[in-house]
XYZ file of C-alpha atoms in Angstrom:
630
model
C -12.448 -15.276 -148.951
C -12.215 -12.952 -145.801
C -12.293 -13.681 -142.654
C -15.936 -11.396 -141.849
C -17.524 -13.136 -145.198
C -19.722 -16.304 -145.317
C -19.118 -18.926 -147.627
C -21.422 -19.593 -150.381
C -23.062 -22.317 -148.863
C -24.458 -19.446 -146.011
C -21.863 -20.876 -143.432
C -21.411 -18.395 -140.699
C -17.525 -17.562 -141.340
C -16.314 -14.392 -138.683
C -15.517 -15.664 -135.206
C -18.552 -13.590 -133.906
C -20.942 -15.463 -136.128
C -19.662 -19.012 -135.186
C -19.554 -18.085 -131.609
C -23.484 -17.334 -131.900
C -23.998 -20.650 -133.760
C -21.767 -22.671 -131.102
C -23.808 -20.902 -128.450
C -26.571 -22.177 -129.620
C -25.353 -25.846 -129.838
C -24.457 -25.713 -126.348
C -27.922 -24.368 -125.607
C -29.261 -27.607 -127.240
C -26.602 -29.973 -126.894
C -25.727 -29.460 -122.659
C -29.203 -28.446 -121.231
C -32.536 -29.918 -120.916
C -35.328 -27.588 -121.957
C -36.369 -27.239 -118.154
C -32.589 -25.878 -117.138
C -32.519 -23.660 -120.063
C -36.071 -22.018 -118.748
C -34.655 -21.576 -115.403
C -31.653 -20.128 -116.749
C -32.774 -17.494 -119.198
C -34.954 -16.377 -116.195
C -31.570 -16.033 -114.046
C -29.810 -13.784 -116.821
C -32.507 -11.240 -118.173
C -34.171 -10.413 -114.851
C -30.712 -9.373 -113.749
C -29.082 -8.526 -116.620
C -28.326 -4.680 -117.373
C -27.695 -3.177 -120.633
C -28.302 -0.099 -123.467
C -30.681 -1.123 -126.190
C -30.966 -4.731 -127.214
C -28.002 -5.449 -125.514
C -28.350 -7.229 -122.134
C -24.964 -8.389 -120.343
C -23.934 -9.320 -116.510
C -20.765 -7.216 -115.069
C -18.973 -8.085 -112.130
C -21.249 -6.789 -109.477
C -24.108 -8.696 -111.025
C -21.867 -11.746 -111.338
C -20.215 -11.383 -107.259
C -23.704 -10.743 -106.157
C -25.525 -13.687 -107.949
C -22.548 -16.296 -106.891
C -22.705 -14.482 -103.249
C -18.843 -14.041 -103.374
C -18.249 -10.825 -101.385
C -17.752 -7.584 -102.727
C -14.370 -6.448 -103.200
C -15.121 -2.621 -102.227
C -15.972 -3.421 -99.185
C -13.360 -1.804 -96.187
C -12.311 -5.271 -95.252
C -12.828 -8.149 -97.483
C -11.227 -11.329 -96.488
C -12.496 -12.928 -99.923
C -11.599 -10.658 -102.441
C -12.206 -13.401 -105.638
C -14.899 -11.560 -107.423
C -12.503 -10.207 -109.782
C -10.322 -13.399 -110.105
C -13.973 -14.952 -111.220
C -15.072 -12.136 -113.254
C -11.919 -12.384 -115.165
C -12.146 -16.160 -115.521
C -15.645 -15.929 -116.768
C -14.604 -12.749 -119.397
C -12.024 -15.472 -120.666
C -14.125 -18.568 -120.982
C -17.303 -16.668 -121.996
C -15.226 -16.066 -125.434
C -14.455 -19.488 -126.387
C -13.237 -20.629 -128.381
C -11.375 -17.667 -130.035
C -9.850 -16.188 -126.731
C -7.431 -14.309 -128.774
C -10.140 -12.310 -130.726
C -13.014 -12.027 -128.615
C -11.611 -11.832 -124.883
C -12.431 -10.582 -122.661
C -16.153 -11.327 -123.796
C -19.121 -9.114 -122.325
C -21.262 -11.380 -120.629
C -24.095 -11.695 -122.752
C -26.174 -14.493 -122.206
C -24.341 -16.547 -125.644
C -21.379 -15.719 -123.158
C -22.725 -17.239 -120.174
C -24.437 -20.222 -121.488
C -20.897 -21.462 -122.597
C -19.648 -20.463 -119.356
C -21.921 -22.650 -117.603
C -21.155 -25.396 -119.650
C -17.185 -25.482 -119.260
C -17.451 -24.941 -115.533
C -20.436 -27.406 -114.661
C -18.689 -30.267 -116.186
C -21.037 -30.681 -119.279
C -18.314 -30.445 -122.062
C -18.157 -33.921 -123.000
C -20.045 -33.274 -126.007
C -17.827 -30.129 -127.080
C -14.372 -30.964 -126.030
C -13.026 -34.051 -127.615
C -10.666 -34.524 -124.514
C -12.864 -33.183 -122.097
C -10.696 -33.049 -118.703
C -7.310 -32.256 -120.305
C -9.118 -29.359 -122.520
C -10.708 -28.155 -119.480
C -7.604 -27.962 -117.922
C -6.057 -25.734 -120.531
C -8.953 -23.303 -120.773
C -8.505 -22.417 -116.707
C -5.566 -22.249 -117.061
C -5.822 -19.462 -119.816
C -8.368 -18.031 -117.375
C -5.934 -17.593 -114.530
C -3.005 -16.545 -116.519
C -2.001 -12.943 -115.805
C 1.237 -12.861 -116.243
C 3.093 -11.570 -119.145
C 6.036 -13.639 -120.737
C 8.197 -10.651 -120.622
C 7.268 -8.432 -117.744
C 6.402 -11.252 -115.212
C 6.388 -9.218 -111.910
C 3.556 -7.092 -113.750
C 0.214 -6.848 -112.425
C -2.927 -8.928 -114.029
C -4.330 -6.685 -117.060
C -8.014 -6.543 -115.027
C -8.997 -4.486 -111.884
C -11.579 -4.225 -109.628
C -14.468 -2.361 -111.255
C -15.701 0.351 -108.631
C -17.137 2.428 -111.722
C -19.348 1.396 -114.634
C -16.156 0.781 -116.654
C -17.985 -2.541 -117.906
C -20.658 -0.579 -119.038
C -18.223 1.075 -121.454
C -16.737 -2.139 -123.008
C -20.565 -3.856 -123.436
C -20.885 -1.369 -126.300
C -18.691 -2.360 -128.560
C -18.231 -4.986 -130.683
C -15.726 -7.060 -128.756
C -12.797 -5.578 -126.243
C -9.334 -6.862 -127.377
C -7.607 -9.823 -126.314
C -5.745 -9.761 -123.034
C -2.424 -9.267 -123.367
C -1.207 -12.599 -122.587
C -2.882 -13.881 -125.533
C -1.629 -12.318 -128.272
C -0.056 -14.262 -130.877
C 3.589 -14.986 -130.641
C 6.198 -17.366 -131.608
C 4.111 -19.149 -134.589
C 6.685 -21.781 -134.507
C 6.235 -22.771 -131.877
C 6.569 -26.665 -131.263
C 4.494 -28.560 -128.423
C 3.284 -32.277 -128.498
C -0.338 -30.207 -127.827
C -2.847 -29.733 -130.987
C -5.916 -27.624 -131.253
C -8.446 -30.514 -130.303
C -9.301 -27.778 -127.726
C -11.857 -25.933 -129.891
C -11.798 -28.739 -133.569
C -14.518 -30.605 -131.795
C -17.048 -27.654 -131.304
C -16.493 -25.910 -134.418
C -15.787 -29.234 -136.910
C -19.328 -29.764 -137.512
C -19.550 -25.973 -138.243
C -17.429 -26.746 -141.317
C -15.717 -23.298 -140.105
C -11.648 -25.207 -139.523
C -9.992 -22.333 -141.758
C -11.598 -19.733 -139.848
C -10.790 -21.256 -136.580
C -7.079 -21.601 -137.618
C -6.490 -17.706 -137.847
C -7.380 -17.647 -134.207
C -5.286 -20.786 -133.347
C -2.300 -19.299 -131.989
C -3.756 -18.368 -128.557
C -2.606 -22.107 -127.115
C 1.036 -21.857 -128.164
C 1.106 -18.312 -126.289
C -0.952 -20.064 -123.373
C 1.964 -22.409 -122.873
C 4.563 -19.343 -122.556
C 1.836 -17.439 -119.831
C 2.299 -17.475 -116.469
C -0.159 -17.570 -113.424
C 0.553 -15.232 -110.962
C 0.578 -16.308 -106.929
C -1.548 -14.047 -106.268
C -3.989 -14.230 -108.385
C -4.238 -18.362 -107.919
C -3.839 -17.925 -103.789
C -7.329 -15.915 -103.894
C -9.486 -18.244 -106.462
C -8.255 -21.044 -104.088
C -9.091 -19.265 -100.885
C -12.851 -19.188 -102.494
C -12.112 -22.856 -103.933
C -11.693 -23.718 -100.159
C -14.103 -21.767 -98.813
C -17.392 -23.330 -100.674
C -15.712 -27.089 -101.524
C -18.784 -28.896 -99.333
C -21.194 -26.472 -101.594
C -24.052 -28.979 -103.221
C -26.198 -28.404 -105.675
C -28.954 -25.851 -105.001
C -27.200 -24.939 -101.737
C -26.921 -21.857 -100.298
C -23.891 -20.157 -101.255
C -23.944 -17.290 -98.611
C -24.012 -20.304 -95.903
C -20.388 -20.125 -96.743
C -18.974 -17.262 -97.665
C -21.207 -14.881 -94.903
C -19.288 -15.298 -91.528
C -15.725 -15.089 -92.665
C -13.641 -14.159 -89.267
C -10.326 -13.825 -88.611
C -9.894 -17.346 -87.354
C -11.714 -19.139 -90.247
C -9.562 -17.118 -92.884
C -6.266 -17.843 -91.013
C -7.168 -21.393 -91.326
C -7.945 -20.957 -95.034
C -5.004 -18.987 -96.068
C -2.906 -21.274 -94.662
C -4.032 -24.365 -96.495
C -4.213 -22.017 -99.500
C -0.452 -21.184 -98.896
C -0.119 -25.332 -98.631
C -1.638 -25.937 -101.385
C 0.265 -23.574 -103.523
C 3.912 -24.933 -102.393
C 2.985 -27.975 -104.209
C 3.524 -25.883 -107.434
C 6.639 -25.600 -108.952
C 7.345 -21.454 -110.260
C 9.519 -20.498 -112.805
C 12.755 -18.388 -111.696
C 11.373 -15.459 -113.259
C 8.173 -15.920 -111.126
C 4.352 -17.415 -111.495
C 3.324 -20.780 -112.187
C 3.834 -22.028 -116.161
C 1.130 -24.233 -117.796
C 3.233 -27.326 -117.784
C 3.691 -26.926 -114.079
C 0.000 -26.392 -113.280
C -1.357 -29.118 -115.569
C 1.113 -31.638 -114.247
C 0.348 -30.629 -110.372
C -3.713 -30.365 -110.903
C -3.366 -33.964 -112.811
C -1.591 -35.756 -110.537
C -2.159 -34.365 -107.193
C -4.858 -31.800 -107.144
C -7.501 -33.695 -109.390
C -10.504 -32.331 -107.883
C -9.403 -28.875 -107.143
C -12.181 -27.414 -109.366
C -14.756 -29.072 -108.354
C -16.280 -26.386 -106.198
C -17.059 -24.592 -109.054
C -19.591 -27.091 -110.778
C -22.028 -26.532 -107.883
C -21.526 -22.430 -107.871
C -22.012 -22.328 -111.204
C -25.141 -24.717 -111.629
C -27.247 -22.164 -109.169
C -27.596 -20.075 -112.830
C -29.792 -23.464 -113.630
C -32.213 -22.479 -111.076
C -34.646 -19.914 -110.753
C -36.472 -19.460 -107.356
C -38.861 -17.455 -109.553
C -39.672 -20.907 -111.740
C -39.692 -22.812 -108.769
C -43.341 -24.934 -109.202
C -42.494 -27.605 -106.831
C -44.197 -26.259 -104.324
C -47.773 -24.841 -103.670
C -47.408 -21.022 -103.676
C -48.715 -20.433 -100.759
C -46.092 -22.563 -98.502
C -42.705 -22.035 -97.406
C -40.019 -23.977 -99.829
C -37.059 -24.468 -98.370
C -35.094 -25.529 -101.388
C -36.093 -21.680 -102.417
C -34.856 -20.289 -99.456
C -31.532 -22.435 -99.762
C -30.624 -20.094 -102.794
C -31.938 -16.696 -102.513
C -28.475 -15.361 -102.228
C -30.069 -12.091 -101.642
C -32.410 -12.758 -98.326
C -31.277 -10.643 -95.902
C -32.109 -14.025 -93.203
C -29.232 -15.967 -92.628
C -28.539 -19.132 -93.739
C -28.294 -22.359 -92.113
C -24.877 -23.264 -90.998
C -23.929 -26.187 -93.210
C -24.086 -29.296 -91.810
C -20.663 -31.152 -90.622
C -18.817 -34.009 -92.334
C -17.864 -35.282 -88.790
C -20.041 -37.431 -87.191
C -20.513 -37.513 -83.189
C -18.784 -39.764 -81.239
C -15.948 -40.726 -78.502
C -13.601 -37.194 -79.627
C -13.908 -33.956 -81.395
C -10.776 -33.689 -83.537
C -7.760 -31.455 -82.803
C -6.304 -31.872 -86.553
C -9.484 -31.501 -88.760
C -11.216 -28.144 -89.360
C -13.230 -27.356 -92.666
C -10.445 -25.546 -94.313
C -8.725 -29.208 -94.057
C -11.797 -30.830 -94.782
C -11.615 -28.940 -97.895
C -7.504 -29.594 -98.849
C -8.869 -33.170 -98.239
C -11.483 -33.299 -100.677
C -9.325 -31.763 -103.728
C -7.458 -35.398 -104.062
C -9.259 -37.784 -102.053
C -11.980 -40.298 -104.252
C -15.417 -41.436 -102.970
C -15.130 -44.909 -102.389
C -16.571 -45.440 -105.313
C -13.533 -43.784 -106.749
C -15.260 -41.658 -109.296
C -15.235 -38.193 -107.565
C -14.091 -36.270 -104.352
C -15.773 -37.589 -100.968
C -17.743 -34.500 -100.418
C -19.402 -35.155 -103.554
C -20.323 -38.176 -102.649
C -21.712 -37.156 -99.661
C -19.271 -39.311 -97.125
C -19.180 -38.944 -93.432
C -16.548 -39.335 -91.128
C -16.583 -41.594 -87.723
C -14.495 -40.899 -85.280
C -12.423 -44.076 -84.267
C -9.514 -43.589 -82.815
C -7.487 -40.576 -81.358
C -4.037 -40.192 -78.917
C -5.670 -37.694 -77.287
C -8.610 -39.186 -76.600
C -8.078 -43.269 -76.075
C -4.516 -42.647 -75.324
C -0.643 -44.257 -76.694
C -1.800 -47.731 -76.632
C -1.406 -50.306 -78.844
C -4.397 -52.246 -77.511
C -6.968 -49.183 -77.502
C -5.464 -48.814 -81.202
C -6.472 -52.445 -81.998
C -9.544 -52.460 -80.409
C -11.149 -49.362 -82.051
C -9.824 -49.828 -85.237
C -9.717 -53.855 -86.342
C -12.999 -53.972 -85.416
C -14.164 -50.781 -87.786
C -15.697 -52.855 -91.273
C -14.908 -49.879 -93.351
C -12.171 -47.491 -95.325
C -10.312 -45.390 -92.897
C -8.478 -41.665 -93.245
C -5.499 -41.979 -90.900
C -4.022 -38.213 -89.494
C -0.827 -37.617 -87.532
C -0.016 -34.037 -86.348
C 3.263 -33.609 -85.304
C 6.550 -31.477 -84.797
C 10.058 -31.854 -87.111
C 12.793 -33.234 -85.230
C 15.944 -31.501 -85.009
C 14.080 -28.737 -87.106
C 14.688 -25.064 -85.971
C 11.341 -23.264 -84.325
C 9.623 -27.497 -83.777
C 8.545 -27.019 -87.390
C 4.930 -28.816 -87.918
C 4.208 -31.761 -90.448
C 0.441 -32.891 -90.485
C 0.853 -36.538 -93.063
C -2.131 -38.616 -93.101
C -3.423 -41.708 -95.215
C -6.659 -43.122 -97.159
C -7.409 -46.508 -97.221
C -10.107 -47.450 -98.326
C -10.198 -50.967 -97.506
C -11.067 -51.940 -93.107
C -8.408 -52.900 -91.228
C -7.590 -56.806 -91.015
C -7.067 -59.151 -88.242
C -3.697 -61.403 -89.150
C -1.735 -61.765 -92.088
C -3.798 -64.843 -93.011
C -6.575 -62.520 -94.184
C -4.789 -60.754 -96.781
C -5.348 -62.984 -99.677
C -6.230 -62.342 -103.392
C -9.345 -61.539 -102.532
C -10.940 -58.348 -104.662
C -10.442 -55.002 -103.264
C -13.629 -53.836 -101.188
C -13.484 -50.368 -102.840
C -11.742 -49.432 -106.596
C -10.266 -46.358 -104.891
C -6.519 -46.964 -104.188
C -4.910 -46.303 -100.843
C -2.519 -43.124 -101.288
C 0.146 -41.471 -98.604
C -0.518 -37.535 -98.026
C 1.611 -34.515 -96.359
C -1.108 -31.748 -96.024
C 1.553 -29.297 -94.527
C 4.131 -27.218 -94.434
C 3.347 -28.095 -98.469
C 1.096 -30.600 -99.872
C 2.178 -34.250 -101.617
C 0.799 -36.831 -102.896
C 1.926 -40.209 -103.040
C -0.812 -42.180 -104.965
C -1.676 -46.090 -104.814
C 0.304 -47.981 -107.429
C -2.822 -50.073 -109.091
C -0.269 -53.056 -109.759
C -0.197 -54.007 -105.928
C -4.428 -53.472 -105.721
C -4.543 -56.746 -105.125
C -1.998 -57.069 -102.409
C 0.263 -59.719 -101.311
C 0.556 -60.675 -97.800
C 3.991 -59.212 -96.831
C 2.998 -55.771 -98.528
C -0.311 -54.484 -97.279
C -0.945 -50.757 -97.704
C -0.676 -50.821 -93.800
C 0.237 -53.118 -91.332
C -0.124 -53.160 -87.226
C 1.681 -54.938 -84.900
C 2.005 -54.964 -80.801
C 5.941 -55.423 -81.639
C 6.605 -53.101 -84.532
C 4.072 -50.375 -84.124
C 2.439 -49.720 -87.341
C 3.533 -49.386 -90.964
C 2.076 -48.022 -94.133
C 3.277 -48.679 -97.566
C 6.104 -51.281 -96.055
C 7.605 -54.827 -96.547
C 6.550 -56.440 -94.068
C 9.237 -59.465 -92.820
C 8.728 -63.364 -92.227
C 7.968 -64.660 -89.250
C 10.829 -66.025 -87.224
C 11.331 -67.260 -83.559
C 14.375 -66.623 -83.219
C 14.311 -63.132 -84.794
C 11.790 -60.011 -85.324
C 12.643 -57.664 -87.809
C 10.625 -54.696 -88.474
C 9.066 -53.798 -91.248
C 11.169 -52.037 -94.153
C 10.565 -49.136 -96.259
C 9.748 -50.176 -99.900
C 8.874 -47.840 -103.363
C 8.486 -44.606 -103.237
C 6.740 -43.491 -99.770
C 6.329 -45.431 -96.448
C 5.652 -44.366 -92.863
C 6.397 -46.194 -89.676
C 5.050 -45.307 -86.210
C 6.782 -46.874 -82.817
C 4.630 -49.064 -80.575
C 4.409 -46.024 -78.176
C 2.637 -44.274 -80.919
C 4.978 -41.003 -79.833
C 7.808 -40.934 -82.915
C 7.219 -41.571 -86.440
C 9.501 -42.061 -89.488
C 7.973 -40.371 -93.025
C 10.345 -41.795 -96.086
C 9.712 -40.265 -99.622
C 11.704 -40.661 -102.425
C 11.264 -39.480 -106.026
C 11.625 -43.340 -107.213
C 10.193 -46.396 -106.425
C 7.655 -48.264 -108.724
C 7.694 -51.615 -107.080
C 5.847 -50.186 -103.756
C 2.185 -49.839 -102.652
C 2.409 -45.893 -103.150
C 4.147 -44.589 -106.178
C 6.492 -41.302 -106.545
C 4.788 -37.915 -106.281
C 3.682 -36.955 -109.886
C 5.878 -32.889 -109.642
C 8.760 -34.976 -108.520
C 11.747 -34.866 -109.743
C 14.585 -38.043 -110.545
C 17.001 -36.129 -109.640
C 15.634 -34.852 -105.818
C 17.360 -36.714 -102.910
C 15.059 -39.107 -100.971
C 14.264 -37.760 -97.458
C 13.848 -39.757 -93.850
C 11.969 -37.100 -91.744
C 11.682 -38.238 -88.140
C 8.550 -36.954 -86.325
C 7.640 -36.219 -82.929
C 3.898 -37.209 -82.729
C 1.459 -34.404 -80.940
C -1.762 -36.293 -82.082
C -2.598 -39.216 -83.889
C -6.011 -39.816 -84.937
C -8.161 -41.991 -87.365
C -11.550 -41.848 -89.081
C -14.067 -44.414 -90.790
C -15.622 -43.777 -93.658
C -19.496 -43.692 -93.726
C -21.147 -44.009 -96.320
C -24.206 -41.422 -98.124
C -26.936 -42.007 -95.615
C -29.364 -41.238 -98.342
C -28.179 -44.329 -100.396
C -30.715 -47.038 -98.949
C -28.775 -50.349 -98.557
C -29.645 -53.666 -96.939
C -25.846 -53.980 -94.939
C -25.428 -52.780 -92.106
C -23.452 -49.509 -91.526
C -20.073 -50.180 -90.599
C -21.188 -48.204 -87.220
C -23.488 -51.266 -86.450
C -20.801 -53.462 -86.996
C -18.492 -52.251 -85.045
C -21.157 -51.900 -81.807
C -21.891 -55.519 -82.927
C -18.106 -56.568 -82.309
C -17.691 -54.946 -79.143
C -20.693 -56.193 -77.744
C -19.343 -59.190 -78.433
C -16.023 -58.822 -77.345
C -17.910 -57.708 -74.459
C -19.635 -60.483 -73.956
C -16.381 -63.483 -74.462
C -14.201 -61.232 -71.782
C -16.954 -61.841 -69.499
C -17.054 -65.651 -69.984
C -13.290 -65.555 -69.905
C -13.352 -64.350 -66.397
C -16.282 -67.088 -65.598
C -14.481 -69.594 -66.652
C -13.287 -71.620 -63.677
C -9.714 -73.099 -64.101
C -8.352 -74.374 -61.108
C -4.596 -75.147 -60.957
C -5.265 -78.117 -58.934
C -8.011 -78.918 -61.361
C -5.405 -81.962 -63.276
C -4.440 -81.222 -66.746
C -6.978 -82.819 -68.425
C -9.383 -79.489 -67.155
C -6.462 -77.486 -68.065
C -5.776 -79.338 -71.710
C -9.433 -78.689 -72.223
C -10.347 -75.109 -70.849
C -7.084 -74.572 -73.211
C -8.982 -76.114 -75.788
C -12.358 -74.038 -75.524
C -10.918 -71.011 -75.473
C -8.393 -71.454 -78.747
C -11.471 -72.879 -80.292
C -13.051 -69.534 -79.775
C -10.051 -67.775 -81.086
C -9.255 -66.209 -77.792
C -6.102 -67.318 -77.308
C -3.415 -69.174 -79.264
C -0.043 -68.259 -81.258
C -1.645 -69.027 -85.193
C -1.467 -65.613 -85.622
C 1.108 -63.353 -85.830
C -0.282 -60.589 -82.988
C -0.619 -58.218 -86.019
C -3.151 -56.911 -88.332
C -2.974 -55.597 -91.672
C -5.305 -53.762 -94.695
């Protein structure tokens, strides 16, 4: 039976028949009849077309998704065509190799939609690894042979698109034609079985099989990835229904320094081939383990096609509706600045700035653990900062034990012994609050699921993740540790305690760092091994890479405490309460402290017993270790 005939049961058998059909399961299967209203009213009253045939190109696409245009003079965010090509790729799924680049009809788009707003668990049998695979296709430019060629799309600054809607489907890109059919990969085709099993249309889906054994041989070019993740970092705090031009419309010089250069961060943490671009092995090993939320951004951009402002019957006609306004991406007014993740308080930071904000939230968990921390709507408190409270020990303890909440530690500082004082910003999450003592740190459950994990944000990005085995965490080996005689310590043992001896703590598993009590030097140890630790080896890390020691000269230091969604009603109080709380009453034992009237002439007996009241309060005494730990 051929490929373009039906079976005699009236099966749809050509690839362009069961990509109608699996169209419309999506249609049914993904949206609710409400977002499928809103979204049909998106498409056709800004679709273009000849005849019957209505289709977005790229300008309709850029202009919709308010990503600049790419003809303008100067255009420091020039990812519409990264995005057009992406969508051309995806809209033809799942036979890439016959069908892409799709036009983007409106079967085209809904599938789209569904791929890149997270709603595949119903069409991809192993949803977040399939997902994977498919951008990567999307990205992947590069030709096995030529790899220093450019990508095989461009810019459209004609009606070029107009040409291709008219026929029946444009070939295949280039790096997706079939090679090497034995080719050998512990990968199967679960990528499109799941959609197209209940289709009973296998055999036709196996002559179009072969584009994921010549995805694995593709590359992605650098610069083609450095622009999608200059967007990516651009609109990371987008929500849903937010204004996308609140964004991407005031794009100076400074901001897209600042941007490029965590882009340029970001994409050290890849490993390329010799021969140039990044291979699919490499990608889906450095998104997976360190960059799991790195496409994130796109779920919100892409769920503003699930919203007309024309459909919008929430509010009388006759009034303003701001959630309206929020998305007209073509109002000429301009759109309120999005609000800051950085909550007021005793220092504005010297090390955070949203293009940072945004590296953070492509591998840091809400609390909950379940998805970044700008999806979850967290705030940041200031706490503590060098610059602002000073190198002490005591200013450190003070603002931070008494903070009842997780904690994102930051330390800016220069290489020593490096050529040109070459900067190194680390940092930390830890989820759990600080701890007064060692005696605290008992089996007790962990106050969030998220694990603690060790960062480097630049010159490249790591990650050092939480080993789950030490969640529960045993008093000598808390995920951080502070002491007035060692300084503090993340991710190290730390040693007994002695009178006639203090030993500081020592490295241990696969990443630890170690600041001196004059908060001015710090030691960052990483080594590619190391299982028995609190933070386990980098996931693109090799066995055979040399562990490194780099000594750092601290320029800032600076911590932040985890708030909470405001929206989220809760009976506790906010850890911001708490900590007001303790220092009021901190406040309020220092002044009975000096009150206190303890004569030396007074006999011991008054002595003995003024002793007595104030060990009783815990204000004195040597039970504890003059420490505190997480």
């Amino acid at each position: 039976m051929g490929l373009n005939q039906s079976t005699e049961y009236g099966q749809p058998s050509s690839p362009e028949e069961l990509s109608h059909v699996l169209a419309e399961r999506f249609e049914t299967k993904c949206f609710s009849p409400l977002e499928l209203t809103h979204f049909k009213d998106n498409f056709f009253t800004r679709a273009t077309g000849q005849g019957d045939l209505k289709y977005w190109n790229e300008k309709i696409l850029s202009d919709f998704l308010a990503i600049p245009d790419c003809s303008e003079a100067e255009c420091p965010l020039d990812a519409g065509p990264v995005i057009f090509r992406m969508v051309s790729y995806l809209g033809a799924f799942p036979f890439q190799n016959t069908l892409a680049p799709s036009v983007l009809t409106f079967e085209a788009m809904v599938k789209v939609v569904v791929l890149l707003t997270e709603r595949y668990g119903r069409v991809l049998r192993r949803a977040r690894k399939d997902r994977i695979r498919l951008l990567f296709g999307s990205l992947a430019d590069v030709g096995r042979k030529d790899v220093d060629q450019p990508a095989n799309y461009k810019c459209d600054k004609e009606n070029d698109e107009d040409h291709s809607a008219v026929k029946s489907h444009a070939p295949g890109f280039s790096v997706d034609e079939p090679t090497n059919d034995n080719y050998e990969d512990d990968e199967d085709d679960d990528l499109a079985l799941a959609a197209l099993e209940s289709l009973d249309a296998i055999e036709v889906f196996k002559h179009d099989s072969r584009i994921d054994k010549a995805v694995y041989e593709s590359r992605i070019s650098i610069a083609t990835f450095r622009r999608l993740l200059m967007l990516l970092l651009v609109t990371s705090p987008l929500k849903p229904l937010e204004s996308v031009r609140a964004y991407t419309s005031d794009l100076r010089e400074e901001r897209m320094q600042a941007v490029r250069k965590q882009a340029d961060n970001i994409l050290a943490a890849f490993p390329r081939e010799e021969s140039g671009g990044i291979s699919y092995k490499a990608f889906a090993k450095t998104i997976d383990t360190s960059l799991p939320y790195l496409f994130d951004p796109l779920t919100p951009l892409f769920e503003h096609l699930l919203f007309s402002k024309n459909l919008n019957l929430s509010q009388k006609r006759d009034r303003s509706d701001s959630t309206t306004e929020t998305i007209d991406e073509t109002s000429e007014t301009p759109p309120p600045s999005p609000e800051s993740i950085m909550l007021p308080g005793s220092f504005r930071s010297t090390i955070l700035n949203p293009s940072i904000v945004s590296h953070l939230s492509f591998f840091l968990p809400s609390t909950n653990g379940s998805q970044n921390f700008l999806r979850d709507n967290l705030r940041l408190h200031p706490i503590f900062s060098t610059a602002a409270h000073g190198s002490s020990l005591t200013s450190f303890s003070h603002n931070v034990l008494t903070w009842q909440s997780g904690t994102l530690l930051l330390l800016e500082g220069a290489v020593i012994g490096s050529h040109n004082e070459k900067m190194v910003t680390l940092g930390a999450y830890l989820p759990q609050p600080w701890r007064s003592g060692s005696s605290s740190q008992s089996s007790r459950p962990s106050v969030s699921p998220a694990l603690p994990c060790l960062f480097q944000l630049s010159p490249n990005h790591l990650l050092l993740p939480g080993n789950p085995s030490t969640s529960i965490q045993q008093p000598d080996t808390p995920a951080a540790y502070f002491s007035t005689h060692s300084g503090i310590s993340l991710g190290c043992r730390i040693p007994p305690a002695s009178r006639s001896q203090r030993l500081p703590p020592s490295p241990l598993g696969a990443g630890s760092l170690t600041i001196d009590t004059s908060l001015e030097t710090a030691e960052f140890h990483v080594a590619p091994f190391g299982h028995n630790g609190v933070f386990l080896p980098s996931g693109t890390s090799s066995t055979s890479e040399p562990a490194t020691k780099t000594h750092i000269d601290i320029y800032t230091l600076e911590l932040w405490g985890f708030v909470p969604n405001p929206d989220v009603s809760s009976s506790e109080k906010s850890a911001i309460e708490l900590q007001k709380a303790k220092w009021d009453f901190e406040s309020r034992e220092a002044e009975r402290r000096r009150n206190l009237n303890i004569k030396a002439g007074a006999g011991d007996s008054a002595m003995e017993g003024a002793r007595w009241l104030l060990e009783t309060a815990g204000i004195i005494g040597d039970n504890h270790r003059g420490g505190g730990s997480l």
